[in-house]
Coordinates of C-alpha atoms in Angstrom, one line a residue:
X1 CA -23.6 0.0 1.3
X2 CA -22.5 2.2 4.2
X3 CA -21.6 5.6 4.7
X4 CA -18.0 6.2 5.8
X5 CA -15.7 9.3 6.2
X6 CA -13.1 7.0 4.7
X7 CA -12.7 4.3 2.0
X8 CA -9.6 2.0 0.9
X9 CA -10.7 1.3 -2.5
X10 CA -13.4 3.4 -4.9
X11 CA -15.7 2.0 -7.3
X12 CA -13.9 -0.3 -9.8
X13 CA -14.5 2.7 -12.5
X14 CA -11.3 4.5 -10.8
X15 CA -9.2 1.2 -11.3
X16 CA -10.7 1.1 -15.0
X17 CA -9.1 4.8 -15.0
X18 CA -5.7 3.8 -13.5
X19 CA -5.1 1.4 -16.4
X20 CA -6.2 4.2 -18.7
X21 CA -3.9 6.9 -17.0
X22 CA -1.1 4.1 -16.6
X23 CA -1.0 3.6 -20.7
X24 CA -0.5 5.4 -23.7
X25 CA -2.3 6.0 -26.6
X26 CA -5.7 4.6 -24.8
X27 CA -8.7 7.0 -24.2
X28 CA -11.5 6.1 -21.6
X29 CA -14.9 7.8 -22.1
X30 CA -16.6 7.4 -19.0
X31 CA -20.5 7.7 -18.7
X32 CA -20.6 9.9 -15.6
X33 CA -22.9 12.9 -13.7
X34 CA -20.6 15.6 -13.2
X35 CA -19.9 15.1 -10.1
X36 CA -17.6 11.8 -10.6
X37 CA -14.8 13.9 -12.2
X38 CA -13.5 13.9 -8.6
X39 CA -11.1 11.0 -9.3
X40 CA -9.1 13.3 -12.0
X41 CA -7.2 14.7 -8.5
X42 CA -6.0 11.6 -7.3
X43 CA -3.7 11.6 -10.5
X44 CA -2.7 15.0 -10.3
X45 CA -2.8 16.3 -6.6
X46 CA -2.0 13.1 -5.3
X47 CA 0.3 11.5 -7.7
X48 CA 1.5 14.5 -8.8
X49 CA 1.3 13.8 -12.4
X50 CA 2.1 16.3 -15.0
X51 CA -1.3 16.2 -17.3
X52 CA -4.7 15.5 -16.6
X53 CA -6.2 11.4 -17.1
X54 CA -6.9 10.4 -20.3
X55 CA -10.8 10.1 -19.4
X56 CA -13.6 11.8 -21.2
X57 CA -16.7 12.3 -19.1
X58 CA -20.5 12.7 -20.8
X59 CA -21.1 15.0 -17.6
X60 CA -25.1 14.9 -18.0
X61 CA -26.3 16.6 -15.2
X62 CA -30.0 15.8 -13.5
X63 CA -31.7 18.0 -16.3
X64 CA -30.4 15.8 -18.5
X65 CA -32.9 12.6 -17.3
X66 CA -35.4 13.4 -18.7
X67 CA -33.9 13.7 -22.4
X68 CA -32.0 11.2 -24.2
X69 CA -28.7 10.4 -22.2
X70 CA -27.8 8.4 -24.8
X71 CA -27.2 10.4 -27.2
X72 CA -25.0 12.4 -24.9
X73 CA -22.6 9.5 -24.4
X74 CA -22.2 8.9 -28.0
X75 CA -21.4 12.3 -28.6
X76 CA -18.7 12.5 -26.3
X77 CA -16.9 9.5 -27.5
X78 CA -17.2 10.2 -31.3
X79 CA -15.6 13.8 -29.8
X80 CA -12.9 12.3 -27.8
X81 CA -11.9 10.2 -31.1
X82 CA -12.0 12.8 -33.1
X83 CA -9.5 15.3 -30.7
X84 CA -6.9 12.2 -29.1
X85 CA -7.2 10.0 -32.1
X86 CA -6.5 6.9 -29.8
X87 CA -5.0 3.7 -31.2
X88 CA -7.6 1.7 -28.3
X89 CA -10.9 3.2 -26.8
X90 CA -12.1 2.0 -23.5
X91 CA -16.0 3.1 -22.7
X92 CA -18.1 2.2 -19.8
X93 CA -20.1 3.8 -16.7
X94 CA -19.9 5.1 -13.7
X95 CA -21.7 3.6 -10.4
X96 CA -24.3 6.5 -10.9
X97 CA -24.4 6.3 -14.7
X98 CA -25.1 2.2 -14.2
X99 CA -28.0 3.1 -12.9
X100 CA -29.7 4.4 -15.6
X101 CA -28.9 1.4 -18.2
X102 CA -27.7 3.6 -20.8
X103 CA -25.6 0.5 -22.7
X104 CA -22.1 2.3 -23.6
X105 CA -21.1 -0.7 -24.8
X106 CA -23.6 -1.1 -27.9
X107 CA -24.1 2.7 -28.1
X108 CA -20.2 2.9 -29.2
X109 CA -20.1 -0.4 -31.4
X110 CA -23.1 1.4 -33.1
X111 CA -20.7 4.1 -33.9
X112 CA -18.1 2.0 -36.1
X113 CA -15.4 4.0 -34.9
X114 CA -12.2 3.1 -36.8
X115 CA -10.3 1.9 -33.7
X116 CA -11.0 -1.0 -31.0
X117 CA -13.7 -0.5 -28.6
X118 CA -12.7 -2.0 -25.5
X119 CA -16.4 -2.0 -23.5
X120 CA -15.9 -2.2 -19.7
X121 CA -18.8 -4.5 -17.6
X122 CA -17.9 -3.4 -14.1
X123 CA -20.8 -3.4 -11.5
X124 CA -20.5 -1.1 -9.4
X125 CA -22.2 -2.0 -6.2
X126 CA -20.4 -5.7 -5.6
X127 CA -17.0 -4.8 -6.7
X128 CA -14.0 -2.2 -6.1
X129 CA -10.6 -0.4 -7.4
X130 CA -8.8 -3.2 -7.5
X131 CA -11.0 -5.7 -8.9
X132 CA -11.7 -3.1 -11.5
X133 CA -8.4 -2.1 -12.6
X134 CA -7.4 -6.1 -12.9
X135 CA -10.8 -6.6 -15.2
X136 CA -9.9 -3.6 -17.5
X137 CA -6.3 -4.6 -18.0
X138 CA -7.9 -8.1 -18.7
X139 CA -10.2 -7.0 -20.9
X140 CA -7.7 -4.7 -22.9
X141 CA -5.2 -7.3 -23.2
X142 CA -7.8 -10.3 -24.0
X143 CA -9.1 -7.8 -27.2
X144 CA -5.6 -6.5 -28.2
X145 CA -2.9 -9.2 -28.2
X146 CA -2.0 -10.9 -31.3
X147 CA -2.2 -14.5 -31.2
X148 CA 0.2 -15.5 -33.6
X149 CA 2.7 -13.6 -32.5
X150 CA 5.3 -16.2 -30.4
X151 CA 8.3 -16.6 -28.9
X152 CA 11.7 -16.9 -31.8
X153 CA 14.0 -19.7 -31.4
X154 CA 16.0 -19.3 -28.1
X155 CA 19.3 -20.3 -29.5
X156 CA 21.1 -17.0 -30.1
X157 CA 19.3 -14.4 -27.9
X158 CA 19.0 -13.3 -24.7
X159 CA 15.2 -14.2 -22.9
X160 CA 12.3 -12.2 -22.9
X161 CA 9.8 -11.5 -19.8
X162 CA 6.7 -9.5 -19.3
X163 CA 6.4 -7.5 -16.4
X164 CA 2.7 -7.4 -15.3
X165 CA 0.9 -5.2 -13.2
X166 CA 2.7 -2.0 -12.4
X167 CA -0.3 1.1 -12.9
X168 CA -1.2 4.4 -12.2
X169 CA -1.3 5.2 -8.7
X170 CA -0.3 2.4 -7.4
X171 CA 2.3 2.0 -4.0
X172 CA 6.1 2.8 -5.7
X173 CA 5.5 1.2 -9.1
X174 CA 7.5 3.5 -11.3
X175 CA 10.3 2.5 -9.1
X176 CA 10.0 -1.0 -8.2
X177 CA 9.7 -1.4 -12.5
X178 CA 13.4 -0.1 -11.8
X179 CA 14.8 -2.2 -9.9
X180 CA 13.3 -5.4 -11.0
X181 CA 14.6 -4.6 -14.7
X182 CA 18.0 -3.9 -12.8
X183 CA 17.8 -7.8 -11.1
X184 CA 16.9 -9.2 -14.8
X185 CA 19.4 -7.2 -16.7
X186 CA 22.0 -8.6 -13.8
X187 CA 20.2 -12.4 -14.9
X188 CA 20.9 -11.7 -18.7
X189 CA 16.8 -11.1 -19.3
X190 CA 15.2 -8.7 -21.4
X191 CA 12.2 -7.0 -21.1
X192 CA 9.9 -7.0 -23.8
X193 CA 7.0 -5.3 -22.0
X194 CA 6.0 -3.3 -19.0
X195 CA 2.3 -3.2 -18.5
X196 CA -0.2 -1.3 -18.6
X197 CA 2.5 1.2 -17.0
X198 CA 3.3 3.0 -20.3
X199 CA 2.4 0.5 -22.9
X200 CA 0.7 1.5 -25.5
X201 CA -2.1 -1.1 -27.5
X202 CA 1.0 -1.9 -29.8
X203 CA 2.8 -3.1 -27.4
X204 CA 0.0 -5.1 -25.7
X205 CA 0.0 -6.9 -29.5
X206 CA 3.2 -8.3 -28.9
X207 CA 3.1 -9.6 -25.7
X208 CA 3.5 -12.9 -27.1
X209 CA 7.1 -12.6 -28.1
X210 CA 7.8 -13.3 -24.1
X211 CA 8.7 -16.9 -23.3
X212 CA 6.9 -16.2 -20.2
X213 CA 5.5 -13.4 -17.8
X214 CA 6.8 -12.1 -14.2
X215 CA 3.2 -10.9 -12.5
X216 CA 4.2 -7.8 -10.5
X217 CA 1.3 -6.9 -8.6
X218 CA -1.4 -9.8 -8.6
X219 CA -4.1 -7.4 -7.7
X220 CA -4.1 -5.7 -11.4
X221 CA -1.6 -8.3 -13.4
X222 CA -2.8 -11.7 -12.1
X223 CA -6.1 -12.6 -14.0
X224 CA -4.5 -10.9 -17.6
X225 CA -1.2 -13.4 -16.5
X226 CA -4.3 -16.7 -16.2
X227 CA -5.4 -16.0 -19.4
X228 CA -2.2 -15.0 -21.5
X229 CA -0.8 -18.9 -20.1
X230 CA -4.7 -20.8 -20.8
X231 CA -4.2 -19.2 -24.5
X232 CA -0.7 -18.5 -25.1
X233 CA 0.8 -20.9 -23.0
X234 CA 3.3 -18.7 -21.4
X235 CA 4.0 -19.6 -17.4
X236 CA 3.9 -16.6 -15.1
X237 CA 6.1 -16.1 -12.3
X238 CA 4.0 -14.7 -9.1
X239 CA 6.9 -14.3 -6.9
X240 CA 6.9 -10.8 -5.6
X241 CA 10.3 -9.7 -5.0
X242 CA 9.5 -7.5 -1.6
X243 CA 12.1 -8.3 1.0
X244 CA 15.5 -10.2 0.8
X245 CA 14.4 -13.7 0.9
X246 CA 11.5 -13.4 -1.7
X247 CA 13.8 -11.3 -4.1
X248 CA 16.3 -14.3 -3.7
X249 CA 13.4 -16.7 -4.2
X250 CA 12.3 -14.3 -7.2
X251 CA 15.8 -14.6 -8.6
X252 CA 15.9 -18.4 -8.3
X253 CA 12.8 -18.8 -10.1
X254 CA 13.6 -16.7 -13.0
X255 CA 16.8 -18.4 -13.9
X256 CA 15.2 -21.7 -13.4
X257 CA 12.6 -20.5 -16.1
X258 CA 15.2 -18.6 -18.3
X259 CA 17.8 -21.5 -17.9
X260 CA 20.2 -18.6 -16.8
X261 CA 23.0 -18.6 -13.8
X262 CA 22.0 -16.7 -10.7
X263 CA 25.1 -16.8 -9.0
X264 CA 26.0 -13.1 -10.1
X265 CA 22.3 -11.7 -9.0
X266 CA 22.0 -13.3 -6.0
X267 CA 25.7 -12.1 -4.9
X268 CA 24.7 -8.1 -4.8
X269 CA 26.8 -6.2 -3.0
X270 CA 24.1 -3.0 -3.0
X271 CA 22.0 -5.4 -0.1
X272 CA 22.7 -4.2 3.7
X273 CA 19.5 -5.3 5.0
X274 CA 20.9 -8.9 6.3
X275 CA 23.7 -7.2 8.3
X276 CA 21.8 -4.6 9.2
X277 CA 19.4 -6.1 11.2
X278 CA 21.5 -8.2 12.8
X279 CA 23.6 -5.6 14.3
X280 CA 24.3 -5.0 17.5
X281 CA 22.9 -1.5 16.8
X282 CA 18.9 -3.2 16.0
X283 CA 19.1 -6.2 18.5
X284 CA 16.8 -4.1 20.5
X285 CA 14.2 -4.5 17.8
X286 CA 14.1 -8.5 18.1
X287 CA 10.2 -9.3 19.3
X288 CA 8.9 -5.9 19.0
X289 CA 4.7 -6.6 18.0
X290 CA 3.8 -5.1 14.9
X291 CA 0.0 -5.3 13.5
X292 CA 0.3 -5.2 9.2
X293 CA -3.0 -4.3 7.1
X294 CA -2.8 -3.2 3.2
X295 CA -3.8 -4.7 0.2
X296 CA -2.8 -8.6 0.1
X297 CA 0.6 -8.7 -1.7
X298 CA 2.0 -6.1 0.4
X299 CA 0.8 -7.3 3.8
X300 CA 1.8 -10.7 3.0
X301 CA 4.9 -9.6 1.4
X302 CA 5.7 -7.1 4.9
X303 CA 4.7 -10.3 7.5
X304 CA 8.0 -12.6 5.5
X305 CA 10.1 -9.9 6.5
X306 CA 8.7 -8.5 9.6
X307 CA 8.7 -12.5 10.7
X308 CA 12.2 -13.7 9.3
X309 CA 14.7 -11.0 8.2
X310 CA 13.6 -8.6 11.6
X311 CA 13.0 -10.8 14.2
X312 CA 9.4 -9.0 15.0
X313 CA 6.4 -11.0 16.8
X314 CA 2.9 -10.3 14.6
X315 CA 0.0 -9.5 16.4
X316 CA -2.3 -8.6 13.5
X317 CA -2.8 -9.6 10.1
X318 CA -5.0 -8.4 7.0
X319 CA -5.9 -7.3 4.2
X320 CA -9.1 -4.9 2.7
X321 CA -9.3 -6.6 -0.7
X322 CA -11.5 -9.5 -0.2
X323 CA -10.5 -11.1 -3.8
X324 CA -7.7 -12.3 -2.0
X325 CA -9.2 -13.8 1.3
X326 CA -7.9 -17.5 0.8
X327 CA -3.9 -16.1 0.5
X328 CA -4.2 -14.2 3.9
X329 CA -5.9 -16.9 5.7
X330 CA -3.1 -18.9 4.7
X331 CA -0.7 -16.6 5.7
X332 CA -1.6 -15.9 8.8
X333 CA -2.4 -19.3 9.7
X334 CA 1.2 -19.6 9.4
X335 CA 2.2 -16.9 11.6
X336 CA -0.6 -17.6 13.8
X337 CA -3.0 -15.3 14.2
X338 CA -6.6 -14.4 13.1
X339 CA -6.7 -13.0 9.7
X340 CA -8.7 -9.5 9.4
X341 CA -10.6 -9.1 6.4
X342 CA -12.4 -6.1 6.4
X343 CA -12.7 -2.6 4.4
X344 CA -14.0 -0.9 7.4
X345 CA -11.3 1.2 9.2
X346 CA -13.0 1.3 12.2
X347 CA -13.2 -2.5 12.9
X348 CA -8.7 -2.1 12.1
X349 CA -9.0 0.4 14.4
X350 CA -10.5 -1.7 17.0
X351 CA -8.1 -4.8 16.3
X352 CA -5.0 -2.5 16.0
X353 CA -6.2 -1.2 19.9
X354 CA -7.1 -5.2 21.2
X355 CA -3.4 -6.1 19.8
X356 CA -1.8 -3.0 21.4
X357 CA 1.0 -3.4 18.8
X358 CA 4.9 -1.6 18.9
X359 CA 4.7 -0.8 15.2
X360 CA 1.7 -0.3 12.8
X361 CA 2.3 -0.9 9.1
X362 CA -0.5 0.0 7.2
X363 CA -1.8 2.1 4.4
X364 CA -2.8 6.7 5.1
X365 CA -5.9 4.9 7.6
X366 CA -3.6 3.0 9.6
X367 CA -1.0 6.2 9.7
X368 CA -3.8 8.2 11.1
X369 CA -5.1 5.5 13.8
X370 CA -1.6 4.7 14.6
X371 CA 0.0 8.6 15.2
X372 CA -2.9 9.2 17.1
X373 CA -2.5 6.8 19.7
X374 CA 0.9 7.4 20.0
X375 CA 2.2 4.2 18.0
X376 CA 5.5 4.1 15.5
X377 CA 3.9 3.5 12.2
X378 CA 4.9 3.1 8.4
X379 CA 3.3 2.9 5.2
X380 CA 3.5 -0.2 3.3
X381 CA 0.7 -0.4 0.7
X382 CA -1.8 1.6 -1.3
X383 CA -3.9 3.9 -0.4
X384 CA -1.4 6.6 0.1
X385 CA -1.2 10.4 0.4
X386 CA 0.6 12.7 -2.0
X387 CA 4.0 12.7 0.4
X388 CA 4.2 8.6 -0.3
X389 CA 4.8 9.3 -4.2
X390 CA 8.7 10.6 -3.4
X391 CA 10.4 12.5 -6.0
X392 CA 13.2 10.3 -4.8
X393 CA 13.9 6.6 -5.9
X394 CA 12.3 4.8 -3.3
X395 CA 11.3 1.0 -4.3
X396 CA 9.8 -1.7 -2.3
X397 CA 11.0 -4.3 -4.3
X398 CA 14.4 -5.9 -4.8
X399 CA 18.0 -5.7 -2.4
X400 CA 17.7 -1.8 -2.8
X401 CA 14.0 -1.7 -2.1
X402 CA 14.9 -4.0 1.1
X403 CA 17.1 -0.9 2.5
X404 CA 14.6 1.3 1.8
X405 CA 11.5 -0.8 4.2
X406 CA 14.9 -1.5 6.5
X407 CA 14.9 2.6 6.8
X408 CA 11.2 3.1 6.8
X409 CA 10.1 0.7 9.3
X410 CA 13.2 1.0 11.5
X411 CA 13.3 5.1 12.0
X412 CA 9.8 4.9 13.7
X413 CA 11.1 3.0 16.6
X414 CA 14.5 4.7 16.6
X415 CA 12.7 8.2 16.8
X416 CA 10.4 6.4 19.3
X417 CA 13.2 5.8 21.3
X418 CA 14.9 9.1 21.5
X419 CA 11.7 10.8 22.5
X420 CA 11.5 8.2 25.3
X421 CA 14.3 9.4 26.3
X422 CA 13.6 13.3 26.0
X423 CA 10.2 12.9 28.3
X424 CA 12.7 10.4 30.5
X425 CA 15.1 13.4 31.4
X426 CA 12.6 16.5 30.5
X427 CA 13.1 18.0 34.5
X428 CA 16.9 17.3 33.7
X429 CA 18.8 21.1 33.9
X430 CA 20.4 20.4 29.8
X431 CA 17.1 19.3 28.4
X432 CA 14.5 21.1 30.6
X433 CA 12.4 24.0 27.9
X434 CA 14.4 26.6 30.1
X435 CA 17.5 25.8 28.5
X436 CA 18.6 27.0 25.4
X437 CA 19.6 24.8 22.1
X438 CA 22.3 22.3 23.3
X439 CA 24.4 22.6 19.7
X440 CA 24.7 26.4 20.1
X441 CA 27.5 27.0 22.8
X442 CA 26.5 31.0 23.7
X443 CA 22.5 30.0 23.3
X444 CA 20.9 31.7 26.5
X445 CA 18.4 30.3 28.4
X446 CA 14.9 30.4 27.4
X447 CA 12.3 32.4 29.5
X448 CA 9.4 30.3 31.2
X449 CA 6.4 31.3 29.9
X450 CA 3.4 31.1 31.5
X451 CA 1.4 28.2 32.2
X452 CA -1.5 27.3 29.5
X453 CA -3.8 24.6 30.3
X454 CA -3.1 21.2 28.5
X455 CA -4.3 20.6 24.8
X456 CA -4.7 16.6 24.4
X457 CA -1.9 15.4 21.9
X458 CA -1.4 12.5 19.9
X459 CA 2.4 12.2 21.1
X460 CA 4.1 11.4 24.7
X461 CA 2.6 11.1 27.9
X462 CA -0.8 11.8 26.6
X463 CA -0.8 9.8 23.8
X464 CA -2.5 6.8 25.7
X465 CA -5.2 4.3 23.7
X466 CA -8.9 5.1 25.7
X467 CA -9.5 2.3 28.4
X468 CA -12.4 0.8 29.6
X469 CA -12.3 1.5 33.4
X470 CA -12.1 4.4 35.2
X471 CA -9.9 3.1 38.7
X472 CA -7.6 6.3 40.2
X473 CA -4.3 6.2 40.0
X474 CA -2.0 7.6 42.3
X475 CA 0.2 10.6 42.0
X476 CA 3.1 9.0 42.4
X477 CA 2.1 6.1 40.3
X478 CA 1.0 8.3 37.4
X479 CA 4.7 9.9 37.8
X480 CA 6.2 6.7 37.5
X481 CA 3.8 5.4 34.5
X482 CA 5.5 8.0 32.4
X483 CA 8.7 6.6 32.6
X484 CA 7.4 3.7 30.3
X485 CA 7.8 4.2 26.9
X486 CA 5.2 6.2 25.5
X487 CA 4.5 3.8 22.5
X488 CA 3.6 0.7 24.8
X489 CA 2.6 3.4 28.0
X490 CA -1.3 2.3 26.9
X491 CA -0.3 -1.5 27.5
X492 CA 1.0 -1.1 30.6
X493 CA -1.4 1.1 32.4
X494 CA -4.2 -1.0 31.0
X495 CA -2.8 -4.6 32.2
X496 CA -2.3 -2.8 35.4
X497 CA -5.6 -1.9 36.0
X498 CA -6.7 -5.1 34.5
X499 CA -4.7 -6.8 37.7
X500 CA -5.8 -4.1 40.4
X501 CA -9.2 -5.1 39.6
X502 CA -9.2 -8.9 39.7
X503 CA -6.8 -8.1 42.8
X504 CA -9.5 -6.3 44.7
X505 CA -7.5 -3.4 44.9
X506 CA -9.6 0.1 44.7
X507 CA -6.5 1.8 43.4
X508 CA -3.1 2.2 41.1
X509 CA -0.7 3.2 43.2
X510 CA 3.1 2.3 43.2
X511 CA 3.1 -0.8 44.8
X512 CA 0.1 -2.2 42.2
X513 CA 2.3 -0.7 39.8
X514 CA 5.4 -3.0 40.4
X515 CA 2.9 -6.4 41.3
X516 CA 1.5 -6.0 38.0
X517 CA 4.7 -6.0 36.5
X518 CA 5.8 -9.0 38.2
X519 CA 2.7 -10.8 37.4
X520 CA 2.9 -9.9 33.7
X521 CA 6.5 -11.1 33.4
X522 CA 6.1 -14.5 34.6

């Protein structure tokens, strides 16, 4: 373990509690100090979400180890019966509670409770959120679903699917579950179940009745989707529809599956994203670098279209769930470039500064690295803050959720651009701070104030990534460096140094300036 100011994933109890939060009628009575109720604000504050987690906590405090912490848990979930009368119970322990080896498992199976006891073995110190939330939905749906129920005849009825994966706090869920129903309902597919996003323990009885499952998000759907085809023998479709060409391929391979036509769903007329990006209006982003990090799915998902629907060169490529190592060393094999696998910021920090990307998608970490050195970014993948849970529909997936990344990752280098343009012609007399708003005609002119020293920003001609030498620059050089592009300034003024020095020289000035250009653009 290490200690860090920052963390992509928590213990694998919070993804036990974002399978909990995501369902219904399912209680989880966690074996916790009192300190771990922390994680109740990332569904409320953060999510937004309109009632607390269904999660009971025992709460024993340090007084409490020296008495009998068992009886504390039992209490708490023969209480948390008795007040939410759950159809399913889910109990387990903390990473602090592990420690003391209290058993929740066998102390609630001693309790006969009349519902089913779902007992959660997650250890704490070699696994995570993710790993944790997949394990619990697992779990619940290896206990819960009803064997015998299967599939009716097909002759006469429309098919059914499964859609597996979507969860509590996860990166657009609610509305990605929209518009893949919207692509199947356009197929002539049903849904029989979403889960664990608002399935209750009777639904996850009847999963069966699906002739076969669509797996969502791998991270929490893929190891229930292993086990419901080794024992039910329905196939799963692992597709993930993010981007034009996979929600084509997504289409293809659900009619193939269903025996449906696709010709309808793959004509939508709602998808701009093709022309878009090859209008004359966003040639100028053909070969921009962009370094992507997030969890696996998304990351891989963002480097199909950042690749082959936006024209844009990759620099960088990872992910921070190590469960999923061998799909994004394949992937970036094919793009080729190292995979990062890491869940320490700081080393993505360092790769995102070696790469000197144009665009950083990411997750909140790479948002902060990114805006403060200066660089467009978006957010592609979980974690998130509270201001990527829109109110809006915003999906990720499907020909509307193409737009949407279209709009998101585009509007960083647009705004990018147009701030180029305001430092380019800041000592111009219309756009100089002396002059008054350019939209009101009878604006006067602002007063100069007086001079304040500088304050370092994260923006503009400041906001330059750190370098390693300290060679002068020239006046007149450092006049013409800002005339670069603030979001690739830090590229330019280091390969420029990096050719002053192995050219002897002992300064920047303008003439170094322009040889270094020529050199670099051979």
């Amino acid at each position: 373990m290490q200690l860090a100011v920052w963390t992509y994933e928590g213990p694998p109890h919070v993804g036990a509690m974002r399978v909990a939060t995501a369902m219904q009628d399912l209680h989880y009575v966690l074996h916790a100090p009192q300190g771990d109720t922390y994680a109740d604000l990332l569904f409320t504050m953060i999510e937004r979400r309109g009632k607390r987690p269904p999660v009971t906590y025992t709460t024993f405090q340090a007084r409490d180890l020296g008495k009998d912490t068992a009886s504390i848990f039992q209490n708490a979930a023969r209480d948390a019966y008795e007040r939410f009368a759950p159809k399913a119970l889910l109990v387990g322990a903390s990473c602090t509670a592990e420690l003391i080896q209290d058993d929740p498992a066998g102390l609630a199976e001693a309790l006969e409770l009349p519902c089913p006891v779902i007992p959660l073995e997650l250890p704490s110190y070699q696994r995570k959120e993710n790993w944790g939330a997949a394990e619990t939905f697992y779990r619940v749906v290896r206990q819960l679903v009803d064997r015998d129920v299967r599939p009716s005849p097909r002759e006469g009825r429309r098919p059914l699917v499964n859609l597996l994966g979507p969860c509590a706090l996860g990166f657009r869920h609610r509305d990605d579950v929209l518009e893949v129903r919207k692509l199947l309902w356009n197929l002539g597919v049903d849904v029989n179940c979403v889960a664990p996003l608002d399935a209750a323990p009777d639904d996850i009885r009847t999963l069966g009745r699906a002739d076969f499952n669509i797996v969502m998000y791998p991270e929490v759907g893929g190891e229930a989707a292993r086990w419901l085809d080794q024992a039910l023998h329905q196939p799963a479709i692992r597709t993930v529809p993010i981007g034009v060409g996979a929600t084509r391929d997504f289409i293809a391979e659900v009619a193939a599956l269903a025996g449906v036509d696709a010709t309808e769903a793959l004509a939508d007329p709602q998808s701009r994203m093709p022309w878009w990006s090859r209008s004359v209006d966003s040639t100028y982003l053909t070969g921009k670098r962009v370094f992507i990090f997030g969890d696996a799915t998304h990351a891989i998902a963002a480097a199909r279209i950042a690749h082959e629907e936006l024209g844009f060169e990759i620099c960088g490529l990872g992910c921070y769930n190590r469960e999923f190592a061998r799909e994004m060393r394949a992937a970036a094999a094919h793009y080729g470039v190292e995979p990062l696998i890491t869940d320490d910021h700081l080393e993505v920090e360092d790769a995102i500064l070696n790469a000197s990307p144009e665009l950083v998608l990411g997750t909140q970490m790479e948002r902060h690295i990114a805006k403060r050195f200066g660089i467009p970014c978006a957010v592609i993948s979980s974690p998130v803050h509270v201001q990527d849970f829109p109110a809006r529909h915003s999906p990720q997936m499907g020909f509307e959720g193409a737009n949407v990344i279209f709009d998101t990752w585009v509007h960083p280098l647009v705004m990018g651009l147009e701030e180029h343009l305001l430092t380019m012609f800041r000592d111009d007399f219309e756009f100089s701070d002396e002059a008054g708003p350019s939209h009101l005609h009878g604006a006067a002119p602002v007063a100069r104030q007086q001079a304040e020293p500088a304050m370092p920003s994260t923006r503009g001609e400041l906001a330059e990534l750190p370098t390693a030498t300290t060679i002068a620059w020239t006046a007149e050089a450092e006049q013409e460096l800002k005339k670069v592009p603030f979001f690739v300034r830090g590229k330019v003024r280091r390969n420029t140094e990096a050719f002053a020095l192995s050219q002897g020289r002992g300064a920047v000035d303008l003439a170094t300036l322009y040889d270094a250009k020529a050199h670099y653009a051979r």
